[in-house]
């Protein structure tokens, strides 16, 4: 079955014309407009109790009141009388609107048509149908053409919008790419600058360390040279001290052991016993003899009965040492020395003068049997 749009349209038009011909054969009485039907209805009559309601009202007493009341002055007053007013309004009556009735008019009887008239009318209807069909097809064609043009115009607008959107997108992408490249370039420049600063900092730090190392080495060399010079000076000083002490001891030895040197065996000395921090002032007396040499320490020369300490010297002394021979704490004490025994016990002493120190050293060396 052919269901194209043109066939459906033709069948619809055919049905439309058939319905029109059928309506032409049916006699329909025309509607005649009656102006009297649209005219407003007459006003309703007044209610029946209007007169009774108006007569039952009390009459106006204005004249009587005026005539009865005397006036204070003799004045001629001309007061107009007010018109009578109704006591109540009439109830309005809503007119009833009658429905509009079509009026049948006389129509002459329809005479039957001849075959020629029917054929002519049929041809005219066919021509009219053909013209209407052509007009409808033309309108449809124009409508389709208009729709096609609108579609083409819509597609063109869409293409233009799409091209504009693509152009805007390309521009945004290009701007984003430029911005990204600029940011990357700035980051790269910042990174290079940071690396350059870091390299410069490392170079300066290295130069500073090298300079510091050179200064430390120079200071160390100076210190070593100064220490060597000081050591040499100290050695030279020690050598001179030793030589001077030997000479003094030799001279003191002759003085102590002369015939008149018995009073040289006694004197004062300050001692520090082993395992003690306090220094004690003592009066000493030497007793020299074979296997009996000893040093007696007393509190004062008037109490020489019982000694406070007794130092046995014969064969018990290991050495007589100065402060630079392992007793640096005695450097600040003038005329000091140390007495080291063979069993490890150490006594520290200092005299009142250099001469007293030399005399003590001579007596100790002679009592202990050692050579200074």
Short mmCIF file of C-alpha atoms in Angstrom, two decimals:
data_model
loop_
_atom_site.label_atom_id
_atom_site.label_comp_id
_atom_site.label_asym_id
_atom_site.label_seq_id
_atom_site.Cartn_x
_atom_site.Cartn_y
_atom_site.Cartn_z
CA UNK A 1 0.00 0.00 0.00
CA UNK A 2 1.33 3.41 -1.03
CA UNK A 3 1.52 5.67 2.08
CA UNK A 4 3.38 8.64 0.62
CA UNK A 5 2.56 12.13 1.95
CA UNK A 6 1.04 13.21 -1.39
CA UNK A 7 -1.43 10.30 -1.43
CA UNK A 8 -2.49 10.93 2.14
CA UNK A 9 -2.91 14.61 1.37
CA UNK A 10 -5.02 13.82 -1.75
CA UNK A 11 -7.31 11.48 0.15
CA UNK A 12 -7.83 14.13 2.84
CA UNK A 13 -8.70 16.78 0.24
CA UNK A 14 -11.09 14.33 -1.50
CA UNK A 15 -12.90 13.64 1.76
CA UNK A 16 -13.07 17.39 2.43
CA UNK A 17 -14.73 18.12 -0.91
CA UNK A 18 -17.14 15.18 -0.51
CA UNK A 19 -18.25 16.53 2.83
CA UNK A 20 -18.74 19.96 1.27
CA UNK A 21 -20.96 18.56 -1.54
CA UNK A 22 -23.03 16.63 0.97
CA UNK A 23 -23.63 19.79 3.00
CA UNK A 24 -24.74 21.62 -0.14
CA UNK A 25 -27.51 19.08 -0.73
CA UNK A 26 -28.83 19.49 2.82
CA UNK A 27 -31.20 22.47 3.26
CA UNK A 28 -30.40 24.54 6.34
CA UNK A 29 -32.68 27.33 7.28
CA UNK A 30 -30.74 30.58 7.65
CA UNK A 31 -30.64 32.44 10.95
CA UNK A 32 -32.31 35.85 10.91
CA UNK A 33 -31.29 38.32 13.55
CA UNK A 34 -34.20 39.91 15.45
CA UNK A 35 -33.37 43.33 16.91
CA UNK A 36 -36.33 43.16 19.29
CA UNK A 37 -34.86 40.14 20.97
CA UNK A 38 -31.71 42.07 21.94
CA UNK A 39 -33.69 45.11 23.27
CA UNK A 40 -33.71 45.54 27.08
CA UNK A 41 -36.91 44.48 28.86
CA UNK A 42 -39.32 47.15 30.21
CA UNK A 43 -38.90 48.28 33.83
CA UNK A 44 -40.83 46.27 36.42
CA UNK A 45 -43.92 47.74 38.10
CA UNK A 46 -43.55 49.15 41.64
CA UNK A 47 -44.49 46.92 44.58
CA UNK A 48 -48.06 46.91 45.81
CA UNK A 49 -47.25 48.05 49.40
CA UNK A 50 -45.45 51.20 48.24
CA UNK A 51 -48.36 53.54 48.93
CA UNK A 52 -49.18 51.85 52.22
CA UNK A 53 -45.62 52.14 53.41
CA UNK A 54 -45.43 55.80 52.44
CA UNK A 55 -48.78 56.76 54.07
CA UNK A 56 -48.00 55.00 57.30
CA UNK A 57 -45.01 57.30 57.89
CA UNK A 58 -45.47 60.24 60.24
CA UNK A 59 -45.81 63.57 58.37
CA UNK A 60 -43.08 66.18 58.51
CA UNK A 61 -43.57 68.56 61.45
CA UNK A 62 -41.24 71.29 60.34
CA UNK A 63 -43.94 73.97 59.78
CA UNK A 64 -45.75 73.16 63.00
CA UNK A 65 -42.52 73.28 64.97
CA UNK A 66 -41.52 76.55 63.42
CA UNK A 67 -44.97 78.07 63.95
CA UNK A 68 -45.26 76.86 67.53
CA UNK A 69 -41.83 78.06 68.73
CA UNK A 70 -41.62 81.84 69.21
CA UNK A 71 -38.68 83.68 67.75
CA UNK A 72 -36.33 85.73 69.79
CA UNK A 73 -36.36 88.55 67.19
CA UNK A 74 -38.70 89.77 64.61
CA UNK A 75 -37.05 88.32 61.50
CA UNK A 76 -38.76 87.33 58.32
CA UNK A 77 -37.31 83.90 57.42
CA UNK A 78 -38.04 82.33 54.10
CA UNK A 79 -37.14 78.64 54.55
CA UNK A 80 -37.69 76.42 51.52
CA UNK A 81 -39.49 73.19 52.08
CA UNK A 82 -37.46 70.03 51.50
CA UNK A 83 -38.91 67.54 49.04
CA UNK A 84 -40.50 64.43 50.43
CA UNK A 85 -38.20 61.45 50.56
CA UNK A 86 -39.27 57.86 50.38
CA UNK A 87 -38.91 55.77 53.42
CA UNK A 88 -37.61 52.69 51.57
CA UNK A 89 -36.26 51.84 48.13
CA UNK A 90 -38.16 49.48 45.85
CA UNK A 91 -36.75 45.99 45.36
CA UNK A 92 -35.22 45.77 41.86
CA UNK A 93 -36.50 43.01 39.62
CA UNK A 94 -33.93 41.17 37.50
CA UNK A 95 -35.33 40.82 33.98
CA UNK A 96 -35.40 37.34 32.54
CA UNK A 97 -33.43 37.02 29.34
CA UNK A 98 -35.15 34.68 26.95
CA UNK A 99 -33.05 32.35 24.84
CA UNK A 100 -32.41 33.32 21.27
CA UNK A 101 -34.63 31.29 18.92
CA UNK A 102 -33.75 31.09 15.23
CA UNK A 103 -36.54 32.29 13.00
CA UNK A 104 -37.39 30.17 9.99
CA UNK A 105 -37.91 32.10 6.82
CA UNK A 106 -39.54 30.92 3.76
CA UNK A 107 -37.30 29.37 1.14
CA UNK A 108 -38.49 28.39 -2.30
CA UNK A 109 -38.47 24.71 -3.16
CA UNK A 110 -35.37 23.27 -4.79
CA UNK A 111 -35.82 22.16 -8.32
CA UNK A 112 -34.02 19.02 -9.49
CA UNK A 113 -30.86 19.51 -11.52
CA UNK A 114 -30.45 18.29 -15.07
CA UNK A 115 -27.67 15.87 -16.05
CA UNK A 116 -25.87 18.63 -17.94
CA UNK A 117 -26.03 20.90 -14.89
CA UNK A 118 -24.76 18.07 -12.69
CA UNK A 119 -21.92 17.36 -15.13
CA UNK A 120 -21.07 21.04 -15.29
CA UNK A 121 -21.10 21.32 -11.53
CA UNK A 122 -19.04 18.16 -11.22
CA UNK A 123 -16.45 19.53 -13.64
CA UNK A 124 -16.44 22.83 -11.78
CA UNK A 125 -15.97 20.98 -8.48
CA UNK A 126 -13.18 18.91 -10.02
CA UNK A 127 -11.51 22.05 -11.33
CA UNK A 128 -11.97 23.72 -7.97
CA UNK A 129 -10.57 20.63 -6.24
CA UNK A 130 -7.67 20.58 -8.70
CA UNK A 131 -7.00 24.26 -8.06
CA UNK A 132 -7.21 23.76 -4.31
CA UNK A 133 -4.93 20.74 -4.55
CA UNK A 134 -2.45 22.71 -6.60
CA UNK A 135 -2.66 25.60 -4.14
CA UNK A 136 -2.13 23.22 -1.25
CA UNK A 137 0.78 21.58 -3.06
CA UNK A 138 2.23 24.99 -3.82
CA UNK A 139 1.78 26.03 -0.21
CA UNK A 140 3.33 22.75 0.91
CA UNK A 141 6.20 23.27 -1.51
CA UNK A 142 6.68 26.80 -0.23
CA UNK A 143 6.44 25.54 3.32
CA UNK A 144 9.01 22.83 2.62
CA UNK A 145 11.22 25.36 0.84
CA UNK A 146 10.89 27.77 3.74
CA UNK A 147 11.66 24.94 6.16
CA UNK A 148 14.66 23.92 4.06
CA UNK A 149 15.91 27.50 3.93
CA UNK A 150 15.40 27.82 7.69
CA UNK A 151 17.26 24.57 8.18
CA UNK A 152 20.09 25.74 5.91
CA UNK A 153 20.16 29.07 7.73
CA UNK A 154 20.13 27.26 11.10
CA UNK A 155 22.97 25.01 9.96
CA UNK A 156 24.89 28.04 8.73
CA UNK A 157 24.36 29.80 12.05
CA UNK A 158 25.40 26.66 13.89
CA UNK A 159 28.51 26.38 11.71
CA UNK A 160 29.34 30.02 12.35
CA UNK A 161 28.78 29.57 16.07
CA UNK A 162 30.89 26.41 16.02
CA UNK A 163 33.64 28.22 14.13
CA UNK A 164 33.46 31.14 16.57
CA UNK A 165 33.55 28.72 19.47
CA UNK A 166 36.52 26.90 17.92
CA UNK A 167 38.23 30.24 17.27
CA UNK A 168 37.63 31.32 20.88
CA UNK A 169 38.84 27.92 22.09
CA UNK A 170 41.93 28.13 19.90
CA UNK A 171 42.61 31.62 21.20
CA UNK A 172 42.20 30.42 24.79
CA UNK A 173 44.46 27.44 24.10
CA UNK A 174 47.05 29.70 22.50
CA UNK A 175 46.86 32.13 25.43
CA UNK A 176 47.13 29.21 27.88
CA UNK A 177 50.12 27.84 25.95
CA UNK A 178 51.79 31.27 25.98
CA UNK A 179 51.04 31.65 29.67
CA UNK A 180 52.39 28.17 30.40
CA UNK A 181 55.52 28.85 28.34
CA UNK A 182 56.00 32.17 30.15
CA UNK A 183 55.57 30.50 33.54
CA UNK A 184 57.98 27.72 32.58
CA UNK A 185 60.50 30.27 31.34
CA UNK A 186 60.16 32.26 34.56
CA UNK A 187 60.50 29.10 36.64
CA UNK A 188 63.54 28.06 34.60
CA UNK A 189 65.10 31.49 35.04
CA UNK A 190 64.35 31.41 38.76
CA UNK A 191 65.85 27.91 39.02
CA UNK A 192 68.95 29.02 37.12
CA UNK A 193 69.24 32.09 39.33
CA UNK A 194 68.83 29.93 42.43
CA UNK A 195 71.49 27.49 41.19
CA UNK A 196 73.78 30.40 40.34
CA UNK A 197 73.28 31.86 43.81
CA UNK A 198 73.88 28.43 45.33
CA UNK A 199 77.08 27.97 43.31
CA UNK A 200 78.23 31.46 44.27
CA UNK A 201 77.42 30.75 47.89
CA UNK A 202 79.34 27.47 47.76
CA UNK A 203 82.29 29.23 46.11
CA UNK A 204 82.31 31.95 48.74
CA UNK A 205 81.98 29.35 51.49
CA UNK A 206 84.86 27.38 50.01
CA UNK A 207 87.00 30.48 49.76
CA UNK A 208 86.07 31.37 53.32
CA UNK A 209 86.99 27.88 54.52
CA UNK A 210 90.27 28.01 52.62
CA UNK A 211 91.02 31.42 54.07
CA UNK A 212 90.12 30.19 57.54
CA UNK A 213 92.25 27.08 57.03
CA UNK A 214 95.17 29.20 55.90
CA UNK A 215 94.74 31.50 58.88
CA UNK A 216 94.49 28.52 61.25
CA UNK A 217 97.60 26.96 59.72
CA UNK A 218 99.44 30.25 59.91
CA UNK A 219 98.33 30.71 63.53
CA UNK A 220 99.31 27.13 64.32
CA UNK A 221 102.70 27.63 62.73
CA UNK A 222 103.13 30.81 64.70
CA UNK A 223 102.05 29.05 67.86
CA UNK A 224 104.41 26.17 67.19
CA UNK A 225 107.20 28.58 66.43
CA UNK A 226 106.38 30.56 69.53
CA UNK A 227 106.14 27.37 71.55
CA UNK A 228 109.44 26.18 70.15
CA UNK A 229 111.02 29.52 70.92
CA UNK A 230 109.47 29.46 74.37
CA UNK A 231 110.65 25.91 74.86
CA UNK A 232 114.09 26.84 73.75
CA UNK A 233 113.97 29.86 75.99
CA UNK A 234 112.70 27.73 78.84
CA UNK A 235 115.37 25.15 78.21
CA UNK A 236 117.96 27.84 78.14
CA UNK A 237 116.53 29.33 81.29
CA UNK A 238 116.39 25.93 82.94
CA UNK A 239 119.95 25.27 81.91
CA UNK A 240 121.01 28.59 83.39
CA UNK A 241 119.00 27.85 86.54
CA UNK A 242 120.55 24.43 86.87
CA UNK A 243 124.03 25.84 86.39
CA UNK A 244 123.33 28.64 88.84
CA UNK A 245 121.87 26.17 91.34
CA UNK A 246 124.89 23.94 91.08
CA UNK A 247 127.17 26.82 91.71
CA UNK A 248 125.10 28.00 94.65
CA UNK A 249 124.82 24.49 96.03
CA UNK A 250 128.58 24.00 95.75
CA UNK A 251 129.18 27.24 97.59
CA UNK A 252 126.42 26.43 100.14
CA UNK A 253 127.91 22.97 100.64
CA UNK A 254 131.18 24.48 101.73
CA UNK A 255 129.39 26.85 104.08
CA UNK A 256 127.12 24.21 105.62
CA UNK A 257 129.73 21.54 106.26
CA UNK A 258 132.47 23.84 107.51
CA UNK A 259 133.64 23.70 111.11
CA UNK A 260 131.36 26.50 112.10
CA UNK A 261 128.31 25.26 110.14
CA UNK A 262 126.44 23.47 112.92
CA UNK A 263 123.85 26.20 113.09
CA UNK A 264 123.09 25.67 109.42
CA UNK A 265 121.28 22.39 110.19
CA UNK A 266 118.12 24.11 111.47
CA UNK A 267 115.57 26.53 109.95
CA UNK A 268 112.05 27.12 108.83
CA UNK A 269 110.23 25.51 105.89
CA UNK A 270 106.60 25.23 104.70
CA UNK A 271 105.57 21.68 103.78
CA UNK A 272 102.59 19.96 102.22
CA UNK A 273 102.35 16.38 103.41
CA UNK A 274 101.12 13.72 101.00
CA UNK A 275 97.32 13.36 100.54
CA UNK A 276 96.79 16.81 102.07
CA UNK A 277 95.90 20.16 100.54
CA UNK A 278 96.93 22.37 103.44
CA UNK A 279 100.41 23.78 103.81
CA UNK A 280 102.06 23.60 107.25
CA UNK A 281 104.76 25.89 108.65
CA UNK A 282 107.40 23.73 110.35
CA UNK A 283 110.70 24.14 112.15
CA UNK A 284 113.21 21.55 110.90
CA UNK A 285 116.32 19.95 112.39
CA UNK A 286 118.61 17.66 110.37
CA UNK A 287 120.37 14.72 112.04
CA UNK A 288 123.13 13.44 109.78
CA UNK A 289 124.81 10.12 110.50
CA UNK A 290 125.49 6.69 109.02
CA UNK A 291 122.10 5.01 108.44
CA UNK A 292 120.51 7.58 110.75
CA UNK A 293 120.04 10.62 108.54
CA UNK A 294 116.64 12.12 109.07
CA UNK A 295 114.72 15.37 109.06
CA UNK A 296 112.72 16.26 112.14
CA UNK A 297 109.78 18.67 111.82
CA UNK A 298 108.49 20.62 114.85
CA UNK A 299 105.85 23.23 115.38
CA UNK A 300 108.27 25.83 116.82
CA UNK A 301 111.86 25.94 118.12
CA UNK A 302 110.77 25.97 121.77
CA UNK A 303 109.04 22.56 121.51
CA UNK A 304 111.68 20.23 120.19
CA UNK A 305 111.03 17.26 122.49
CA UNK A 306 108.56 15.30 120.35
CA UNK A 307 108.68 15.96 116.54
CA UNK A 308 105.44 16.27 114.57
CA UNK A 309 106.85 14.49 111.51
CA UNK A 310 110.04 12.52 110.90
CA UNK A 311 111.42 12.07 107.37
CA UNK A 312 113.99 9.26 107.09
CA UNK A 313 116.34 10.30 104.31
CA UNK A 314 119.22 7.81 104.10
CA UNK A 315 118.52 5.61 101.02
CA UNK A 316 114.81 6.62 100.92
CA UNK A 317 114.92 9.66 98.63
CA UNK A 318 114.48 9.04 94.92
CA UNK A 319 114.96 12.61 93.68
CA UNK A 320 114.70 16.31 94.44
CA UNK A 321 112.56 17.86 91.67
CA UNK A 322 111.82 21.39 90.54
CA UNK A 323 108.40 22.54 89.30
CA UNK A 324 109.25 21.92 85.62
CA UNK A 325 110.04 18.26 86.37
CA UNK A 326 106.41 17.21 86.69
CA UNK A 327 105.17 19.60 89.39
CA UNK A 328 103.65 22.44 87.35
CA UNK A 329 101.37 23.40 90.24
CA UNK A 330 104.49 24.69 92.07
CA UNK A 331 105.37 27.15 89.28
CA UNK A 332 103.41 29.96 90.92
CA UNK A 333 105.05 29.32 94.35
CA UNK A 334 108.51 30.92 94.66
CA UNK A 335 111.41 28.92 96.12
CA UNK A 336 109.44 25.68 95.91
CA UNK A 337 110.55 22.11 95.17
CA UNK A 338 109.36 18.54 95.64
CA UNK A 339 110.80 15.61 97.58
CA UNK A 340 110.03 12.28 95.90
CA UNK A 341 110.58 9.07 97.94
CA UNK A 342 111.34 5.67 96.51
CA UNK A 343 107.94 4.31 97.67
CA UNK A 344 106.05 6.99 95.61
CA UNK A 345 105.30 9.34 98.48
CA UNK A 346 105.77 13.00 97.58
CA UNK A 347 106.37 15.95 99.87
CA UNK A 348 106.12 19.49 98.52
CA UNK A 349 108.08 22.28 100.19
CA UNK A 350 109.02 25.92 99.74
CA UNK A 351 111.50 28.06 101.60
CA UNK A 352 111.44 31.68 102.62
CA UNK A 353 114.26 32.67 100.26
CA UNK A 354 116.44 31.31 97.50
CA UNK A 355 119.36 30.95 99.89
CA UNK A 356 117.22 28.99 102.34
CA UNK A 357 116.08 26.77 99.48
CA UNK A 358 119.65 26.06 98.38
CA UNK A 359 120.63 25.21 101.94
CA UNK A 360 117.69 22.78 102.23
CA UNK A 361 118.61 21.11 98.96
CA UNK A 362 122.24 20.70 100.11
CA UNK A 363 121.15 19.18 103.41
CA UNK A 364 118.64 16.84 101.79
CA UNK A 365 121.05 15.68 99.09
CA UNK A 366 123.78 15.08 101.73
CA UNK A 367 121.38 13.20 104.03
CA UNK A 368 119.92 11.12 101.20
CA UNK A 369 123.24 10.47 99.52
CA UNK A 370 122.23 11.76 96.10
CA UNK A 371 124.06 14.14 93.80
CA UNK A 372 122.35 17.30 92.60
#
